[in-house]
Amino acid sequence: MANKNIPYKINLEESDIPQAWYNVRADMKTQHRPILHPGTLQPVVPDDLRPVFCDELVAQELDDKNRFIEIPQPVRNFYKMYRPAPLVRAYFLEKELDTPAKIYYKYEGGNTSGSHKLNSSIAQAYYAKEQGLKGVTTETGAGQWGTALSMACGYFGLDCRVYMVKVSAEQKPYRKAVMETYGATVTASPSDTTNIGKKILSENPDTTGSLGCAISEAVEAAVSTEGYRYVLGSVLNQVLIHQSVVGLEAKAAMEKYGEYPDIVIGCAGGGSNLGGLMAPFMGDRLAGKASPYFIAVEPASCPSLTRGRFAYDFCDTGKVTPLAKMYTLGSSFIPASNHAGGLRYHGMSPILSQLYHDGYLDEARAVGQLSVFDAAKTFARVEGLLPAPESAHAIRAAIDEALKCKESGEAKTILFGLTGTGYFDLSAYMQYNDGTMEDYVPTDEDLQRGFDGLPDLPGVE
Amino acid sequence: MANKNIPYKINLEESDIPQAWYNVRADMKTQHRPILHPGTLQPVVPDDLRPVFCDELVAQELDDKNRFIEIPQPVRNFYKMYRPAPLVRAYFLEKELDTPAKIYYKYEGGNTSGSHKLNSSIAQAYYAKEQGLKGVTTETGAGQWGTALSMACGYFGLDCRVYMVKVSAEQKPYRKAVMETYGATVTASPSDTTNIGKKILSENPDTTGSLGCAISEAVEAAVSTEGYRYVLGSVLNQVLIHQSVVGLEAKAAMEKYGEYPDIVIGCAGGGSNLGGLMAPFMGDRLAGKASPYFIAVEPASCPSLTRGRFAYDFCDTGKVTPLAKMYTLGSSFIPASNHAGGLRYHGMSPILSQLYHDGYLDEARAVGQLSVFDAAKTFARVEGLLPAPESAHAIRAAIDEALKCKESGEAKTILFGLTGTGYFDLSAYMQYNDGTMEDYVPTDEDLQRGFDGLPDLPGVE
C-alpha cells in the first residue's frame, strides 16, 4: 500500500529543528490595523504593553520588520525533547477514503502537554525567566495551553497561575491534575479572586465561563502582582511567531520528498495552530513562489471568521485589554459549551483576520461537532491516533477535501495540522459514543447580541 | 549541554523496523519447565491450547527452536504508524542528577494506546483475523493492554471483549471510554457474566479484583463462545516474542552511536516490557558476546520475584488455566490496590522466572510507590514526559543507579524502558500531590496466605 519512497512518519533530524522562527508579518502586503490602548484609543507603544507582557515579547508583538527571529538556545534545547515532531503520511486514511489525494498531517500531540501549545509556552517562560520575573499568569480553555505553560514553568522554575474556563475545569479534572503535577495553581474562571471575576459572576452567576473572561482575570492578576506578567497561548502575533516552528518543520519534511501542499488546513480558535502551520507556505504565497489553498476550520458554535464582523474589539470579556482589529463575535459573546474548548474564543488572530480579509487565507469553514467526532473516530480507527476535538475539525475538512478529490479524480496534496491528543477529551467521546452529543449553532439573534456589545469607536476604522 | 554526537531522540528509519521478532528461548541454556495441563498435570500439547489461543500463537507459545519469527507484513504496516519508537538520551535527567552516567530510555508511550502493549496486541489480533475468528476476549489491569487490544481489533475489524480489574475500572473511567471508542465491550471484573466471576464474588463480595481473576473470566468467556479465543498481554512466551521489537530497536539505535548498555532496567509485572526490552541484550549475554547487568523492578506491594516462590502455579485466580513454573505469590494472592495496576499480577513470565533463577536476570528490586512517584515527578519536570506509574518503577531504579555512578564516578551506560504515558493515571498523581498516597508492603503473613493456596503437586518439580 505504501509509496515506497515516502515513509509513514517523516522524522527530521535534531539538526533540522529551525534555528529561527518565521515572522509572516515581514512579508504581508497589508499589516493589520494597530492595537489600540483601551483608554486613549491610540496605537499602543511598547511602554503600554510592558506592564502586561515580558519586554522581549512586547518587541515580538510589535515587530513587522524582522523576517526571522532567532530561537534562543535554551528553548532549542527544550525543543529537542519533543521536536522535530513527525510529519505523517496518512496512507491508512487515504486507503479508507479510497481517494487519489495524498494526505499529510503534522502531529503536534506527541509531547506530554498533548498539543502544539508547548512550542510557544516554553519560549514565553524562557523570556519571563530571563527578565528575572517570579511568575506568570494565564488563562486556559480546553487546558492545552495551561498544561503546556505549566510544563514550561516547571522546567524553568517559574510560578504559574492558571485561570481555567469553568466548564473545562469541570469537564476535565485531570487536566488540572497535570498542571498541578507540574507545580501550577489552577483556578476555575470566573472566580472571586479578581475584581473582574466577581463582576462577571454577579452579572451572570450561572456562566460556564469563556476564554475572554478568563483572560480578563489573568491580566488583572498579572498587573496587580509584583514580579508577574501575563502570557497568552493564541491570538497574539508573538504566539504565531513561535508556532511557525510547526510550519517550518512541515515544509522541510515535505521538501525532503519533493512534496508541496496544494491545500493547507488548520483548525482555528484564536489562530495559534493555523497561523503557525501555514506561516512559511503563506510566505511563499505572499512572495509569489507558490499558491497553496488555505482553509481555516472553526466550530459552527463559535464562528468568528464565517459569521463574525471584521472590527475593533476587546480581546477579553471584561474589556480590560487593548483593542484589536479582527474577526470577532463580540467580546461579550459567550459560546455554547461544546467539546472543542480550545476553539471557543470570540475573536481571531489579527494576522489571520487580515490575511482572510485580504483573500490570502482563502476559506473559512464552520463545521458541526457531530460531523467532527465522526471524522475523529474514523481517523482514530484507521490512523491509530485519538485526536483532540479541536484537531478533529481539521480532520473533518481534510476528509471532505480528499472525498472531493475522489469525485474529481484529482491527486491533490493535502496538509493538515493534528494539533493534539484526545486523551483529555474522553468525556466528549463518551457523549458521542452514547449518542447524547448535540450540535449547536447560534441563531442570528444570538450573534446580534454579541455584535451589540462591540465597542462604539467614532473615527476609528 | 548535549553531547554533539548523540541527539536527544534517536529516531531510526522506517526501514529499520525489525523484519523479525527475536525468540530468546532459542538461546536459553535451560528452558523453563513445561506448561502443565490443569486436569492431567501433563505437559500441554498444541491441541490442549487451541481451544484457548489462536493456532499460530499456540505454535509461538511452544517454540523454543526458532530464533527469529518473521513479522507478518500487515503487522509491520501497522507498526509503521508508531514505530520505530524513539530511544531518548536523558540529557536533562543526567544534568539534574549531576551524574557521569549516560542514561537512555526507550519510549513506548507515544502511541494512542499509551504503552508498549500495542506491539503484541496488533500481532495477536492479526493472527486471530487470519484464522477467521469473530473476536477475542481478554483481561486488563491498568487498562493499557485493553486499550491496545481495542485499537488492534478496531483496526482489523474483530469483536473485542475486555474484562477490566474492578479497581482499575473505577479509578480509570476514561480508559473504558477509549476502549469503547475503538468498539470494545468492557466489563468490570469480577462480574456476574461468568461462572467463575460469580463464584469469586460470592466468596469475596468486596474484592477489588485482580488480573488473575479477570484472566479466569476472560478465558471462560472465550472457550464458551463460538469463534472466539483468549488473548493475553503479558506473561506468555508469545508476548515476549512480540515485545522483542522494543529491544531490537533499542539495540539498533544504540549501535548507531557506538553505545551498548552496562545496565538494562525494566519494570516487571507479568514481564512483557522487561522481557521485550532485554531480549536481544540477553541473547548477547547468553552467547557470551556481552554482559550487561539486568534489573527487574517490581512494586513492593506485589513482589513476585523478590519475595515469591519459584513453583508451579495457575496463571489465574480461578484456577482454570494451565500451570506454569514461575516466581509466584500464589494465584489466590490479591495485591493491595496500588497505582501501578499493570504490575499487580501474582506471577511472572516463565522465561523471566527461569532467567532469574539461573542468574542471567541479575537482580530483582522491589520499590515503594511513594519513591516511585517521587521519581516520576522529577522525571516529568526535567524530561518533559509524564510517565505511567508502572514505567516510573524503572525510572526509580535508573535514577538510583545513576546516583550510585555519581558516588563511584563511573560513567556507566544505563538503558531503561519507559513503557507508557501517565495520562490515564492522573488520579494517582492527584493522590501523590495532595499527600494522601500511601506505601503498602504485604506482611509475611499476607504472603503466606498466598503460598498456602499454591497447588499441591506430588511428583512434579
PDB file of C-alpha atoms in Angstrom, chain B residues 245-424:
ATOM      1  CA  VAL B 245      10.713  -5.414  18.848  1.00  0.00           C
ATOM      2  CA  VAL B 246      11.357  -2.949  21.692  1.00  0.00           C
ATOM      3  CA  GLY B 247      14.767  -4.347  22.498  1.00  0.00           C
ATOM      4  CA  LEU B 248      15.747  -4.886  18.880  1.00  0.00           C
ATOM      5  CA  GLU B 249      15.066  -1.259  18.066  1.00  0.00           C
ATOM      6  CA  ALA B 250      16.775  -0.035  21.226  1.00  0.00           C
ATOM      7  CA  LYS B 251      19.859  -2.064  20.402  1.00  0.00           C
ATOM      8  CA  ALA B 252      19.935  -0.853  16.795  1.00  0.00           C
ATOM      9  CA  ALA B 253      19.541   2.770  17.878  1.00  0.00           C
ATOM     10  CA  MET B 254      22.340   2.471  20.413  1.00  0.00           C
ATOM     11  CA  GLU B 255      24.618   0.714  17.932  1.00  0.00           C
ATOM     12  CA  LYS B 256      24.117   3.598  15.548  1.00  0.00           C
ATOM     13  CA  TYR B 257      26.107   5.680  18.038  1.00  0.00           C
ATOM     14  CA  GLY B 258      28.511   3.022  19.232  1.00  0.00           C
ATOM     15  CA  GLU B 259      26.712   2.628  22.535  1.00  0.00           C
ATOM     16  CA  TYR B 260      25.905  -0.516  24.497  1.00  0.00           C
ATOM     17  CA  PRO B 261      24.208  -0.668  27.881  1.00  0.00           C
ATOM     18  CA  ASP B 262      26.050  -1.653  31.038  1.00  0.00           C
ATOM     19  CA  ILE B 263      22.728  -1.856  32.855  1.00  0.00           C
ATOM     20  CA  VAL B 264      19.289  -2.716  31.433  1.00  0.00           C
ATOM     21  CA  ILE B 265      16.320  -1.848  33.640  1.00  0.00           C
ATOM     22  CA  GLY B 266      12.656  -2.645  33.184  1.00  0.00           C
ATOM     23  CA  CYS B 267       9.577  -2.617  35.334  1.00  0.00           C
ATOM     24  CA  ALA B 268       8.154  -6.096  35.702  1.00  0.00           C
ATOM     25  CA  GLY B 269       4.569  -7.131  36.347  1.00  0.00           C
ATOM     26  CA  GLY B 270       3.980 -10.117  34.101  1.00  0.00           C
ATOM     27  CA  GLY B 271       7.224  -9.479  32.253  1.00  0.00           C
ATOM     28  CA  SER B 272       6.138  -8.197  28.847  1.00  0.00           C
ATOM     29  CA  ASN B 273       8.134  -4.994  28.986  1.00  0.00           C
ATOM     30  CA  LEU B 274      11.351  -6.206  30.558  1.00  0.00           C
ATOM     31  CA  GLY B 275      11.235  -9.426  28.544  1.00  0.00           C
ATOM     32  CA  GLY B 276      10.964  -7.460  25.314  1.00  0.00           C
ATOM     33  CA  LEU B 277      13.455  -4.740  26.143  1.00  0.00           C
ATOM     34  CA  MET B 278      16.163  -7.045  27.334  1.00  0.00           C
ATOM     35  CA  ALA B 279      15.675  -9.842  24.782  1.00  0.00           C
ATOM     36  CA  PRO B 280      18.475  -9.067  22.305  1.00  0.00           C
ATOM     37  CA  PHE B 281      20.841  -7.979  25.066  1.00  0.00           C
ATOM     38  CA  MET B 282      20.104 -11.215  26.918  1.00  0.00           C
ATOM     39  CA  GLY B 283      20.801 -13.002  23.635  1.00  0.00           C
ATOM     40  CA  ASP B 284      24.233 -11.371  23.600  1.00  0.00           C
ATOM     41  CA  ARG B 285      24.810 -12.414  27.162  1.00  0.00           C
ATOM     42  CA  LEU B 286      23.717 -15.997  26.566  1.00  0.00           C
ATOM     43  CA  ALA B 287      26.039 -16.095  23.541  1.00  0.00           C
ATOM     44  CA  GLY B 288      28.920 -14.732  25.614  1.00  0.00           C
ATOM     45  CA  LYS B 289      29.162 -11.587  23.484  1.00  0.00           C
ATOM     46  CA  ALA B 290      28.416  -9.073  26.224  1.00  0.00           C
ATOM     47  CA  SER B 291      27.481  -8.976  29.866  1.00  0.00           C
ATOM     48  CA  PRO B 292      25.018  -6.215  30.661  1.00  0.00           C
ATOM     49  CA  TYR B 293      23.540  -6.214  34.159  1.00  0.00           C
ATOM     50  CA  PHE B 294      19.778  -6.769  34.145  1.00  0.00           C
ATOM     51  CA  ILE B 295      17.437  -5.357  36.781  1.00  0.00           C
ATOM     52  CA  ALA B 296      13.736  -6.150  37.118  1.00  0.00           C
ATOM     53  CA  VAL B 297      11.834  -3.580  39.169  1.00  0.00           C
ATOM     54  CA  GLU B 298       8.588  -4.573  40.813  1.00  0.00           C
ATOM     55  CA  PRO B 299       6.216  -2.904  43.273  1.00  0.00           C
ATOM     56  CA  ALA B 300       6.841  -3.647  46.945  1.00  0.00           C
ATOM     57  CA  SER B 301       3.105  -4.324  47.155  1.00  0.00           C
ATOM     58  CA  CYS B 302       3.282  -7.228  44.700  1.00  0.00           C
ATOM     59  CA  PRO B 303       6.803  -8.643  44.952  1.00  0.00           C
ATOM     60  CA  SER B 304       6.673 -11.860  42.958  1.00  0.00           C
ATOM     61  CA  LEU B 305      10.390 -12.043  42.119  1.00  0.00           C
ATOM     62  CA  THR B 306      11.800 -10.652  45.344  1.00  0.00           C
ATOM     63  CA  ARG B 307       9.533 -12.471  47.797  1.00  0.00           C
ATOM     64  CA  GLY B 308       7.687 -15.075  45.759  1.00  0.00           C
ATOM     65  CA  ARG B 309       8.288 -18.806  45.366  1.00  0.00           C
ATOM     66  CA  PHE B 310       9.660 -20.489  42.246  1.00  0.00           C
ATOM     67  CA  ALA B 311       6.920 -23.047  41.838  1.00  0.00           C
ATOM     68  CA  TYR B 312       4.226 -24.394  39.571  1.00  0.00           C
ATOM     69  CA  ASP B 313       1.093 -22.303  39.842  1.00  0.00           C
ATOM     70  CA  PHE B 314      -2.041 -21.383  37.999  1.00  0.00           C
ATOM     71  CA  CYS B 315      -1.931 -18.245  35.877  1.00  0.00           C
ATOM     72  CA  ASP B 316      -5.321 -17.143  37.170  1.00  0.00           C
ATOM     73  CA  THR B 317      -7.235 -16.873  40.389  1.00  0.00           C
ATOM     74  CA  GLY B 318      -9.988 -19.190  39.280  1.00  0.00           C
ATOM     75  CA  LYS B 319      -7.518 -21.989  38.593  1.00  0.00           C
ATOM     76  CA  VAL B 320      -8.849 -22.760  35.135  1.00  0.00           C
ATOM     77  CA  THR B 321      -5.636 -22.077  33.190  1.00  0.00           C
ATOM     78  CA  PRO B 322      -2.675 -24.374  32.679  1.00  0.00           C
ATOM     79  CA  LEU B 323       0.058 -24.334  35.313  1.00  0.00           C
ATOM     80  CA  ALA B 324       3.383 -22.622  34.793  1.00  0.00           C
ATOM     81  CA  LYS B 325       6.630 -22.905  36.720  1.00  0.00           C
ATOM     82  CA  MET B 326       7.336 -19.338  37.707  1.00  0.00           C
ATOM     83  CA  TYR B 327       8.021 -16.971  40.547  1.00  0.00           C
ATOM     84  CA  THR B 328       4.633 -16.515  42.142  1.00  0.00           C
ATOM     85  CA  LEU B 329       2.887 -15.145  45.187  1.00  0.00           C
ATOM     86  CA  GLY B 330       0.159 -17.732  44.723  1.00  0.00           C
ATOM     87  CA  SER B 331      -2.756 -17.319  42.371  1.00  0.00           C
ATOM     88  CA  SER B 332      -5.043 -16.569  45.307  1.00  0.00           C
ATOM     89  CA  PHE B 333      -2.882 -13.626  46.394  1.00  0.00           C
ATOM     90  CA  ILE B 334      -4.799 -10.423  45.743  1.00  0.00           C
ATOM     91  CA  PRO B 335      -2.447  -7.458  45.978  1.00  0.00           C
ATOM     92  CA  ALA B 336      -3.424  -4.205  47.641  1.00  0.00           C
ATOM     93  CA  SER B 337      -4.828  -1.698  45.201  1.00  0.00           C
ATOM     94  CA  ASN B 338      -1.861   0.436  44.301  1.00  0.00           C
ATOM     95  CA  HIS B 339      -1.461   2.767  41.379  1.00  0.00           C
ATOM     96  CA  ALA B 340       0.593   0.568  39.123  1.00  0.00           C
ATOM     97  CA  GLY B 341      -2.272  -1.670  38.047  1.00  0.00           C
ATOM     98  CA  GLY B 342      -0.191  -3.144  35.285  1.00  0.00           C
ATOM     99  CA  LEU B 343       2.201  -4.623  37.838  1.00  0.00           C
ATOM    100  CA  ARG B 344      -0.439  -6.199  40.082  1.00  0.00           C
ATOM    101  CA  TYR B 345      -0.013  -9.797  38.990  1.00  0.00           C
ATOM    102  CA  HIS B 346       0.756 -12.715  41.258  1.00  0.00           C
ATOM    103  CA  GLY B 347       3.188 -14.439  38.902  1.00  0.00           C
ATOM    104  CA  MET B 348       5.980 -13.685  36.488  1.00  0.00           C
ATOM    105  CA  SER B 349       6.745 -14.741  32.931  1.00  0.00           C
ATOM    106  CA  PRO B 350       8.168 -18.287  32.952  1.00  0.00           C
ATOM    107  CA  ILE B 351      11.010 -17.109  30.705  1.00  0.00           C
ATOM    108  CA  LEU B 352      11.980 -14.290  33.060  1.00  0.00           C
ATOM    109  CA  SER B 353      11.484 -16.558  36.054  1.00  0.00           C
ATOM    110  CA  GLN B 354      13.882 -19.118  34.602  1.00  0.00           C
ATOM    111  CA  LEU B 355      16.449 -16.473  33.658  1.00  0.00           C
ATOM    112  CA  TYR B 356      16.235 -15.049  37.168  1.00  0.00           C
ATOM    113  CA  HIS B 357      16.517 -18.480  38.728  1.00  0.00           C
ATOM    114  CA  ASP B 358      19.579 -19.192  36.592  1.00  0.00           C
ATOM    115  CA  GLY B 359      21.229 -15.864  37.382  1.00  0.00           C
ATOM    116  CA  TYR B 360      21.044 -14.315  33.934  1.00  0.00           C
ATOM    117  CA  LEU B 361      18.466 -11.786  35.051  1.00  0.00           C
ATOM    118  CA  ASP B 362      20.821 -10.430  37.674  1.00  0.00           C
ATOM    119  CA  GLU B 363      18.642  -8.595  40.103  1.00  0.00           C
ATOM    120  CA  ALA B 364      15.063  -8.061  41.116  1.00  0.00           C
ATOM    121  CA  ARG B 365      14.299  -4.967  43.156  1.00  0.00           C
ATOM    122  CA  ALA B 366      11.065  -4.049  44.913  1.00  0.00           C
ATOM    123  CA  VAL B 367      10.283  -0.356  45.323  1.00  0.00           C
ATOM    124  CA  GLY B 368       7.565   1.513  47.228  1.00  0.00           C
ATOM    125  CA  GLN B 369       5.109   3.653  45.356  1.00  0.00           C
ATOM    126  CA  LEU B 370       5.941   6.899  47.151  1.00  0.00           C
ATOM    127  CA  SER B 371       9.537   6.680  45.984  1.00  0.00           C
ATOM    128  CA  VAL B 372       8.246   5.729  42.538  1.00  0.00           C
ATOM    129  CA  PHE B 373       6.045   8.821  42.262  1.00  0.00           C
ATOM    130  CA  ASP B 374       8.870  10.980  43.562  1.00  0.00           C
ATOM    131  CA  ALA B 375      10.994   9.721  40.671  1.00  0.00           C
ATOM    132  CA  ALA B 376       8.086  10.174  38.273  1.00  0.00           C
ATOM    133  CA  LYS B 377       7.624  13.831  39.178  1.00  0.00           C
ATOM    134  CA  THR B 378      11.317  14.602  38.849  1.00  0.00           C
ATOM    135  CA  PHE B 379      11.375  12.890  35.501  1.00  0.00           C
ATOM    136  CA  ALA B 380       8.227  14.660  34.299  1.00  0.00           C
ATOM    137  CA  ARG B 381       9.648  18.038  35.203  1.00  0.00           C
ATOM    138  CA  VAL B 382      13.084  17.666  33.662  1.00  0.00           C
ATOM    139  CA  GLU B 383      12.439  15.305  30.759  1.00  0.00           C
ATOM    140  CA  GLY B 384       9.060  16.679  29.752  1.00  0.00           C
ATOM    141  CA  LEU B 385       7.290  13.328  29.816  1.00  0.00           C
ATOM    142  CA  LEU B 386       4.660  12.303  32.350  1.00  0.00           C
ATOM    143  CA  PRO B 387       5.306   8.611  32.922  1.00  0.00           C
ATOM    144  CA  ALA B 388       2.859   5.853  33.751  1.00  0.00           C
ATOM    145  CA  PRO B 389       3.285   4.635  37.335  1.00  0.00           C
ATOM    146  CA  GLU B 390       4.431   1.269  36.000  1.00  0.00           C
ATOM    147  CA  SER B 391       7.183   2.876  33.958  1.00  0.00           C
ATOM    148  CA  ALA B 392       8.167   5.044  36.895  1.00  0.00           C
ATOM    149  CA  HIS B 393       9.352   1.922  38.703  1.00  0.00           C
ATOM    150  CA  ALA B 394      12.097   1.680  36.107  1.00  0.00           C
ATOM    151  CA  ILE B 395      12.803   5.398  36.406  1.00  0.00           C
ATOM    152  CA  ARG B 396      13.251   4.961  40.153  1.00  0.00           C
ATOM    153  CA  ALA B 397      15.854   2.257  39.632  1.00  0.00           C
ATOM    154  CA  ALA B 398      17.566   4.153  36.809  1.00  0.00           C
ATOM    155  CA  ILE B 399      17.891   7.237  38.999  1.00  0.00           C
ATOM    156  CA  ASP B 400      19.261   5.140  41.851  1.00  0.00           C
ATOM    157  CA  GLU B 401      21.823   3.517  39.572  1.00  0.00           C
ATOM    158  CA  ALA B 402      22.811   6.895  38.165  1.00  0.00           C
ATOM    159  CA  LEU B 403      23.265   8.233  41.692  1.00  0.00           C
ATOM    160  CA  LYS B 404      25.496   5.255  42.505  1.00  0.00           C
ATOM    161  CA  CYS B 405      27.575   6.266  39.487  1.00  0.00           C
ATOM    162  CA  LYS B 406      27.790   9.759  40.917  1.00  0.00           C
ATOM    163  CA  GLU B 407      29.193   8.260  44.137  1.00  0.00           C
ATOM    164  CA  SER B 408      31.648   5.990  42.374  1.00  0.00           C
ATOM    165  CA  GLY B 409      32.474   8.309  39.496  1.00  0.00           C
ATOM    166  CA  GLU B 410      31.681   5.572  36.986  1.00  0.00           C
ATOM    167  CA  ALA B 411      30.222   6.660  33.628  1.00  0.00           C
ATOM    168  CA  LYS B 412      28.006   3.641  33.150  1.00  0.00           C
ATOM    169  CA  THR B 413      25.541   3.444  30.281  1.00  0.00           C
ATOM    170  CA  ILE B 414      22.041   2.815  31.609  1.00  0.00           C
ATOM    171  CA  LEU B 415      19.116   1.783  29.445  1.00  0.00           C
ATOM    172  CA  PHE B 416      15.588   1.606  30.786  1.00  0.00           C
ATOM    173  CA  GLY B 417      12.166   1.072  29.315  1.00  0.00           C
ATOM    174  CA  LEU B 418       9.681   3.930  29.525  1.00  0.00           C
ATOM    175  CA  THR B 419       6.701   1.801  28.767  1.00  0.00           C
ATOM    176  CA  GLY B 420       3.838   4.215  28.914  1.00  0.00           C
ATOM    177  CA  THR B 421       2.290   7.604  29.450  1.00  0.00           C
ATOM    178  CA  GLY B 422       0.791   8.728  32.739  1.00  0.00           C
ATOM    179  CA  TYR B 423      -2.177  10.468  31.111  1.00  0.00           C
ATOM    180  CA  PHE B 424      -4.551   7.829  32.428  1.00  0.00           C
TER     181      PHE B 424
END
